[in-house]
Amino acid sequence: MRLASGHVAVQLHGEELAKIQRDFAGFGKGLVRLTPGGWVLPGPFTKYADKIYNTKFHEGDVVIMTYPKCGTTWTQEVVWTMRNNPNLDHPKASIPIKARSPFIDSDMLMHMGKGAPRNELLEMVRDILPDPDPDKGIALQLTANLPDPRTIKTHLPLSLMTPDLLDTAKVIYVARNPKDVVLSFLHHCRLMKSVDYVGSLEQYVDYFVQDQLIYGPYWEHLREAWPQRDHPNMHFLFYEDMKANPKAEMKKLDRFLGTNLTEEQLEKIAHYTSFEEMKKRDEDYYEKNANKGLKQEVKTKEGGFYRKGEAGSWKGRLTEMQEAKIDDWTKKNTVELGIKFKYSV
Ligand code: PPS
């Protein structure tokens, strides 16, 4: 199937699909691989791909683009707060970020399992979408109906988004070192009932370095964004730098976004968006509103969505062999790319 972006999507099949579906029970509707790029995405992507690609962005939009687990949610909260809630008094600030900052490509994730789609998001945004058409994608309709200024999340790479994205909107690309990413992503896939990963860490590292995880290949994602880092509408951000000095990174964001915040406002926002504060607000919200999407046994043992929030928490968790696999793969992929990560702060 040819997509508006020019990519050709082919369904995974045979032993490759059977193996992935044994390990990821949530991918009930299969997966596709796109050429060029080798992008692996849940089967329902093809239903939404052209709608996402043809989305008309507004001049004031900010798109936060990341490979999964690179600090998307943190950056969404920082950017949304800087733009909408600089004095920390916005009446809607306590509703989850996914209702304030739409995840434009998430409809395929809600529809990738065999069962009925999850409707948690819809319950949160009834005021904006009182009568949505379920066939058109809840996240897509939320994005279209959200008042400006919009802060939009995507895990898709640049080539699957509207080609004039950077001419119209601002893009913040967040990158994180692959060793923390693989452990954070593994946890995510075990925690989310919708993904239901039942394989081992060993296998997960193999999926990662063999470019078989959804939204990958990891390095291809970076290869599309990194050369655009000096584009006036692109801001490239490293998770590790935010961790080392959040206020300094927020000052750069302040210049990029033109928000003109004071030192005091930035100080307060840095505290408000710290791991501990975001985790606390998430727990408060889900204490009142049961989070049916998480596997409780994984949450109890390994933590929830807010797991560690560190740069370097991979240390002591990967075996020498797993580290070597990631190091070799990194070496091979960074020779020409020239990007350098910090692996701890
Ligand atoms: S997702 O599901 O792909 O959108 O996940 P994403 O938000 O990109 O990444 C989740 C990881 O970011 C950590 N996190 C934070 N770290 C530091 N400070 C703050 N405020 C923060 N908020 C979220 C989150 O804990 C996940 O990382 P791990 O390593 O798993 O803890």
PDB file of N, CA and C in Angstrom, residues 96-145:
ATOM      1  N   PRO A  96      -4.578  15.283  32.931  1.00  0.00           N
ATOM      2  CA  PRO A  96      -3.375  14.713  32.336  1.00  0.00           C
ATOM      3  C   PRO A  96      -2.944  15.422  31.051  1.00  0.00           C
ATOM      4  N   ILE A  97      -1.637  15.435  30.861  1.00  0.00           N
ATOM      5  CA  ILE A  97      -1.051  16.163  29.726  1.00  0.00           C
ATOM      6  C   ILE A  97      -1.604  15.667  28.389  1.00  0.00           C
ATOM      7  N   LYS A  98      -1.972  14.376  28.313  1.00  0.00           N
ATOM      8  CA  LYS A  98      -2.459  13.863  27.021  1.00  0.00           C
ATOM      9  C   LYS A  98      -3.763  14.536  26.577  1.00  0.00           C
ATOM     10  N   ALA A  99      -4.502  15.129  27.541  1.00  0.00           N
ATOM     11  CA  ALA A  99      -5.737  15.823  27.183  1.00  0.00           C
ATOM     12  C   ALA A  99      -5.470  17.283  26.818  1.00  0.00           C
ATOM     13  N   ARG A 100      -4.324  17.813  27.264  1.00  0.00           N
ATOM     14  CA  ARG A 100      -3.990  19.214  26.965  1.00  0.00           C
ATOM     15  C   ARG A 100      -3.059  19.341  25.764  1.00  0.00           C
ATOM     16  N   SER A 101      -2.301  18.284  25.537  1.00  0.00           N
ATOM     17  CA  SER A 101      -1.290  18.300  24.469  1.00  0.00           C
ATOM     18  C   SER A 101      -1.446  17.002  23.679  1.00  0.00           C
ATOM     19  N   PRO A 102      -2.237  17.028  22.593  1.00  0.00           N
ATOM     20  CA  PRO A 102      -2.611  15.777  21.935  1.00  0.00           C
ATOM     21  C   PRO A 102      -1.453  15.023  21.289  1.00  0.00           C
ATOM     22  N   PHE A 103      -1.569  13.718  21.345  1.00  0.00           N
ATOM     23  CA  PHE A 103      -0.591  12.783  20.757  1.00  0.00           C
ATOM     24  C   PHE A 103      -1.191  12.393  19.409  1.00  0.00           C
ATOM     25  N   ILE A 104      -0.768  13.090  18.371  1.00  0.00           N
ATOM     26  CA  ILE A 104      -1.472  13.056  17.076  1.00  0.00           C
ATOM     27  C   ILE A 104      -1.522  11.664  16.441  1.00  0.00           C
ATOM     28  N   ASP A 105      -0.511  10.834  16.687  1.00  0.00           N
ATOM     29  CA  ASP A 105      -0.489   9.509  16.044  1.00  0.00           C
ATOM     30  C   ASP A 105      -0.952   8.392  16.974  1.00  0.00           C
ATOM     31  N   SER A 106      -1.675   8.754  18.053  1.00  0.00           N
ATOM     32  CA  SER A 106      -2.014   7.713  19.034  1.00  0.00           C
ATOM     33  C   SER A 106      -3.268   6.905  18.678  1.00  0.00           C
ATOM     34  N   ASP A 107      -4.029   7.330  17.645  1.00  0.00           N
ATOM     35  CA  ASP A 107      -5.230   6.543  17.315  1.00  0.00           C
ATOM     36  C   ASP A 107      -4.873   5.108  16.948  1.00  0.00           C
ATOM     37  N   MET A 108      -3.761   4.950  16.238  1.00  0.00           N
ATOM     38  CA  MET A 108      -3.381   3.569  15.857  1.00  0.00           C
ATOM     39  C   MET A 108      -3.054   2.725  17.091  1.00  0.00           C
ATOM     40  N   LEU A 109      -2.562   3.374  18.150  1.00  0.00           N
ATOM     41  CA  LEU A 109      -2.206   2.627  19.362  1.00  0.00           C
ATOM     42  C   LEU A 109      -3.473   2.203  20.105  1.00  0.00           C
ATOM     43  N   MET A 110      -4.510   3.050  20.027  1.00  0.00           N
ATOM     44  CA  MET A 110      -5.776   2.704  20.688  1.00  0.00           C
ATOM     45  C   MET A 110      -6.479   1.569  19.953  1.00  0.00           C
ATOM     46  N   HIS A 111      -6.136   1.382  18.686  1.00  0.00           N
ATOM     47  CA  HIS A 111      -6.831   0.387  17.858  1.00  0.00           C
ATOM     48  C   HIS A 111      -5.977  -0.820  17.499  1.00  0.00           C
ATOM     49  N   MET A 112      -4.797  -0.960  18.114  1.00  0.00           N
ATOM     50  CA  MET A 112      -3.897  -2.025  17.632  1.00  0.00           C
ATOM     51  C   MET A 112      -4.200  -3.398  18.220  1.00  0.00           C
ATOM     52  N   GLY A 113      -4.998  -3.425  19.299  1.00  0.00           N
ATOM     53  CA  GLY A 113      -5.323  -4.710  19.925  1.00  0.00           C
ATOM     54  C   GLY A 113      -6.558  -5.336  19.308  1.00  0.00           C
ATOM     55  N   LYS A 114      -6.805  -6.585  19.699  1.00  0.00           N
ATOM     56  CA  LYS A 114      -7.974  -7.279  19.131  1.00  0.00           C
ATOM     57  C   LYS A 114      -9.277  -6.811  19.780  1.00  0.00           C
ATOM     58  N   GLY A 115      -9.187  -6.354  21.035  1.00  0.00           N
ATOM     59  CA  GLY A 115     -10.396  -5.976  21.764  1.00  0.00           C
ATOM     60  C   GLY A 115     -10.891  -4.591  21.364  1.00  0.00           C
ATOM     61  N   ALA A 116     -11.897  -4.098  22.124  1.00  0.00           N
ATOM     62  CA  ALA A 116     -12.452  -2.769  21.849  1.00  0.00           C
ATOM     63  C   ALA A 116     -11.403  -1.711  22.194  1.00  0.00           C
ATOM     64  N   PRO A 117     -11.381  -0.598  21.440  1.00  0.00           N
ATOM     65  CA  PRO A 117     -10.381   0.441  21.730  1.00  0.00           C
ATOM     66  C   PRO A 117     -10.593   1.073  23.103  1.00  0.00           C
ATOM     67  N   ARG A 118      -9.483   1.516  23.718  1.00  0.00           N
ATOM     68  CA  ARG A 118      -9.595   2.170  25.019  1.00  0.00           C
ATOM     69  C   ARG A 118     -10.168   3.564  24.816  1.00  0.00           C
ATOM     70  N   ASN A 119     -11.043   3.999  25.738  1.00  0.00           N
ATOM     71  CA  ASN A 119     -11.650   5.316  25.532  1.00  0.00           C
ATOM     72  C   ASN A 119     -11.356   6.300  26.664  1.00  0.00           C
ATOM     73  N   GLU A 120     -10.250   6.044  27.378  1.00  0.00           N
ATOM     74  CA  GLU A 120      -9.889   6.909  28.510  1.00  0.00           C
ATOM     75  C   GLU A 120      -9.705   8.364  28.061  1.00  0.00           C
ATOM     76  N   LEU A 121      -9.030   8.549  26.919  1.00  0.00           N
ATOM     77  CA  LEU A 121      -8.769   9.902  26.435  1.00  0.00           C
ATOM     78  C   LEU A 121     -10.087  10.631  26.160  1.00  0.00           C
ATOM     79  N   LEU A 122     -11.008   9.923  25.538  1.00  0.00           N
ATOM     80  CA  LEU A 122     -12.286  10.535  25.183  1.00  0.00           C
ATOM     81  C   LEU A 122     -12.999  11.079  26.422  1.00  0.00           C
ATOM     82  N   GLU A 123     -12.947  10.315  27.498  1.00  0.00           N
ATOM     83  CA  GLU A 123     -13.592  10.765  28.735  1.00  0.00           C
ATOM     84  C   GLU A 123     -12.985  12.073  29.230  1.00  0.00           C
ATOM     85  N   MET A 124     -11.693  12.268  28.966  1.00  0.00           N
ATOM     86  CA  MET A 124     -10.997  13.465  29.467  1.00  0.00           C
ATOM     87  C   MET A 124     -11.282  14.708  28.627  1.00  0.00           C
ATOM     88  N   VAL A 125     -11.727  14.500  27.385  1.00  0.00           N
ATOM     89  CA  VAL A 125     -11.817  15.657  26.481  1.00  0.00           C
ATOM     90  C   VAL A 125     -13.236  15.892  25.957  1.00  0.00           C
ATOM     91  N   ARG A 126     -14.212  15.427  26.738  1.00  0.00           N
ATOM     92  CA  ARG A 126     -15.611  15.569  26.321  1.00  0.00           C
ATOM     93  C   ARG A 126     -15.990  17.022  26.058  1.00  0.00           C
ATOM     94  N   ASP A 127     -15.375  17.950  26.811  1.00  0.00           N
ATOM     95  CA  ASP A 127     -15.727  19.370  26.611  1.00  0.00           C
ATOM     96  C   ASP A 127     -15.269  19.869  25.232  1.00  0.00           C
ATOM     97  N   ILE A 128     -14.155  19.317  24.727  1.00  0.00           N
ATOM     98  CA  ILE A 128     -13.657  19.757  23.410  1.00  0.00           C
ATOM     99  C   ILE A 128     -14.281  18.930  22.289  1.00  0.00           C
ATOM    100  N   LEU A 129     -14.536  17.656  22.589  1.00  0.00           N
ATOM    101  CA  LEU A 129     -15.111  16.745  21.582  1.00  0.00           C
ATOM    102  C   LEU A 129     -16.412  16.132  22.099  1.00  0.00           C
ATOM    103  N   PRO A 130     -17.510  16.911  22.148  1.00  0.00           N
ATOM    104  CA  PRO A 130     -18.738  16.350  22.717  1.00  0.00           C
ATOM    105  C   PRO A 130     -19.330  15.222  21.870  1.00  0.00           C
ATOM    106  N   ASP A 131     -19.082  15.272  20.556  1.00  0.00           N
ATOM    107  CA  ASP A 131     -19.730  14.300  19.688  1.00  0.00           C
ATOM    108  C   ASP A 131     -18.765  13.814  18.596  1.00  0.00           C
ATOM    109  N   PRO A 132     -17.672  13.145  19.000  1.00  0.00           N
ATOM    110  CA  PRO A 132     -16.668  12.784  17.986  1.00  0.00           C
ATOM    111  C   PRO A 132     -17.123  11.647  17.096  1.00  0.00           C
ATOM    112  N   ASP A 133     -16.546  11.580  15.906  1.00  0.00           N
ATOM    113  CA  ASP A 133     -16.801  10.466  15.004  1.00  0.00           C
ATOM    114  C   ASP A 133     -15.718   9.421  15.287  1.00  0.00           C
ATOM    115  N   PRO A 134     -16.096   8.262  15.868  1.00  0.00           N
ATOM    116  CA  PRO A 134     -15.071   7.297  16.289  1.00  0.00           C
ATOM    117  C   PRO A 134     -14.205   6.815  15.126  1.00  0.00           C
ATOM    118  N   ASP A 135     -14.739   6.914  13.922  1.00  0.00           N
ATOM    119  CA  ASP A 135     -14.010   6.431  12.753  1.00  0.00           C
ATOM    120  C   ASP A 135     -12.877   7.371  12.325  1.00  0.00           C
ATOM    121  N   LYS A 136     -12.970   8.605  12.766  1.00  0.00           N
ATOM    122  CA  LYS A 136     -11.988   9.604  12.303  1.00  0.00           C
ATOM    123  C   LYS A 136     -10.788   9.740  13.229  1.00  0.00           C
ATOM    124  N   GLY A 137     -10.774   8.979  14.331  1.00  0.00           N
ATOM    125  CA  GLY A 137      -9.638   9.059  15.242  1.00  0.00           C
ATOM    126  C   GLY A 137      -9.851  10.125  16.297  1.00  0.00           C
ATOM    127  N   ILE A 138      -9.855   9.711  17.546  1.00  0.00           N
ATOM    128  CA  ILE A 138     -10.094  10.659  18.644  1.00  0.00           C
ATOM    129  C   ILE A 138      -8.930  11.644  18.764  1.00  0.00           C
ATOM    130  N   ALA A 139      -7.697  11.138  18.692  1.00  0.00           N
ATOM    131  CA  ALA A 139      -6.532  12.024  18.842  1.00  0.00           C
ATOM    132  C   ALA A 139      -6.468  13.022  17.684  1.00  0.00           C
ATOM    133  N   LEU A 140      -6.804  12.553  16.491  1.00  0.00           N
ATOM    134  CA  LEU A 140      -6.780  13.454  15.334  1.00  0.00           C
ATOM    135  C   LEU A 140      -7.837  14.553  15.473  1.00  0.00           C
ATOM    136  N   GLN A 141      -9.024  14.165  15.949  1.00  0.00           N
ATOM    137  CA  GLN A 141     -10.081  15.173  16.112  1.00  0.00           C
ATOM    138  C   GLN A 141      -9.768  16.126  17.266  1.00  0.00           C
ATOM    139  N   LEU A 142      -9.137  15.582  18.308  1.00  0.00           N
ATOM    140  CA  LEU A 142      -8.748  16.454  19.425  1.00  0.00           C
ATOM    141  C   LEU A 142      -7.730  17.482  18.928  1.00  0.00           C
ATOM    142  N   THR A 143      -6.756  17.013  18.166  1.00  0.00           N
ATOM    143  CA  THR A 143      -5.735  17.921  17.626  1.00  0.00           C
ATOM    144  C   THR A 143      -6.406  19.019  16.793  1.00  0.00           C
ATOM    145  N   ALA A 144      -7.353  18.612  15.949  1.00  0.00           N
ATOM    146  CA  ALA A 144      -7.998  19.579  15.052  1.00  0.00           C
ATOM    147  C   ALA A 144      -8.866  20.582  15.807  1.00  0.00           C
ATOM    148  N   ASN A 145      -9.439  20.145  16.936  1.00  0.00           N
ATOM    149  CA  ASN A 145     -10.393  21.010  17.637  1.00  0.00           C
ATOM    150  C   ASN A 145      -9.802  21.784  18.814  1.00  0.00           C
TER     151      ASN A 145
END
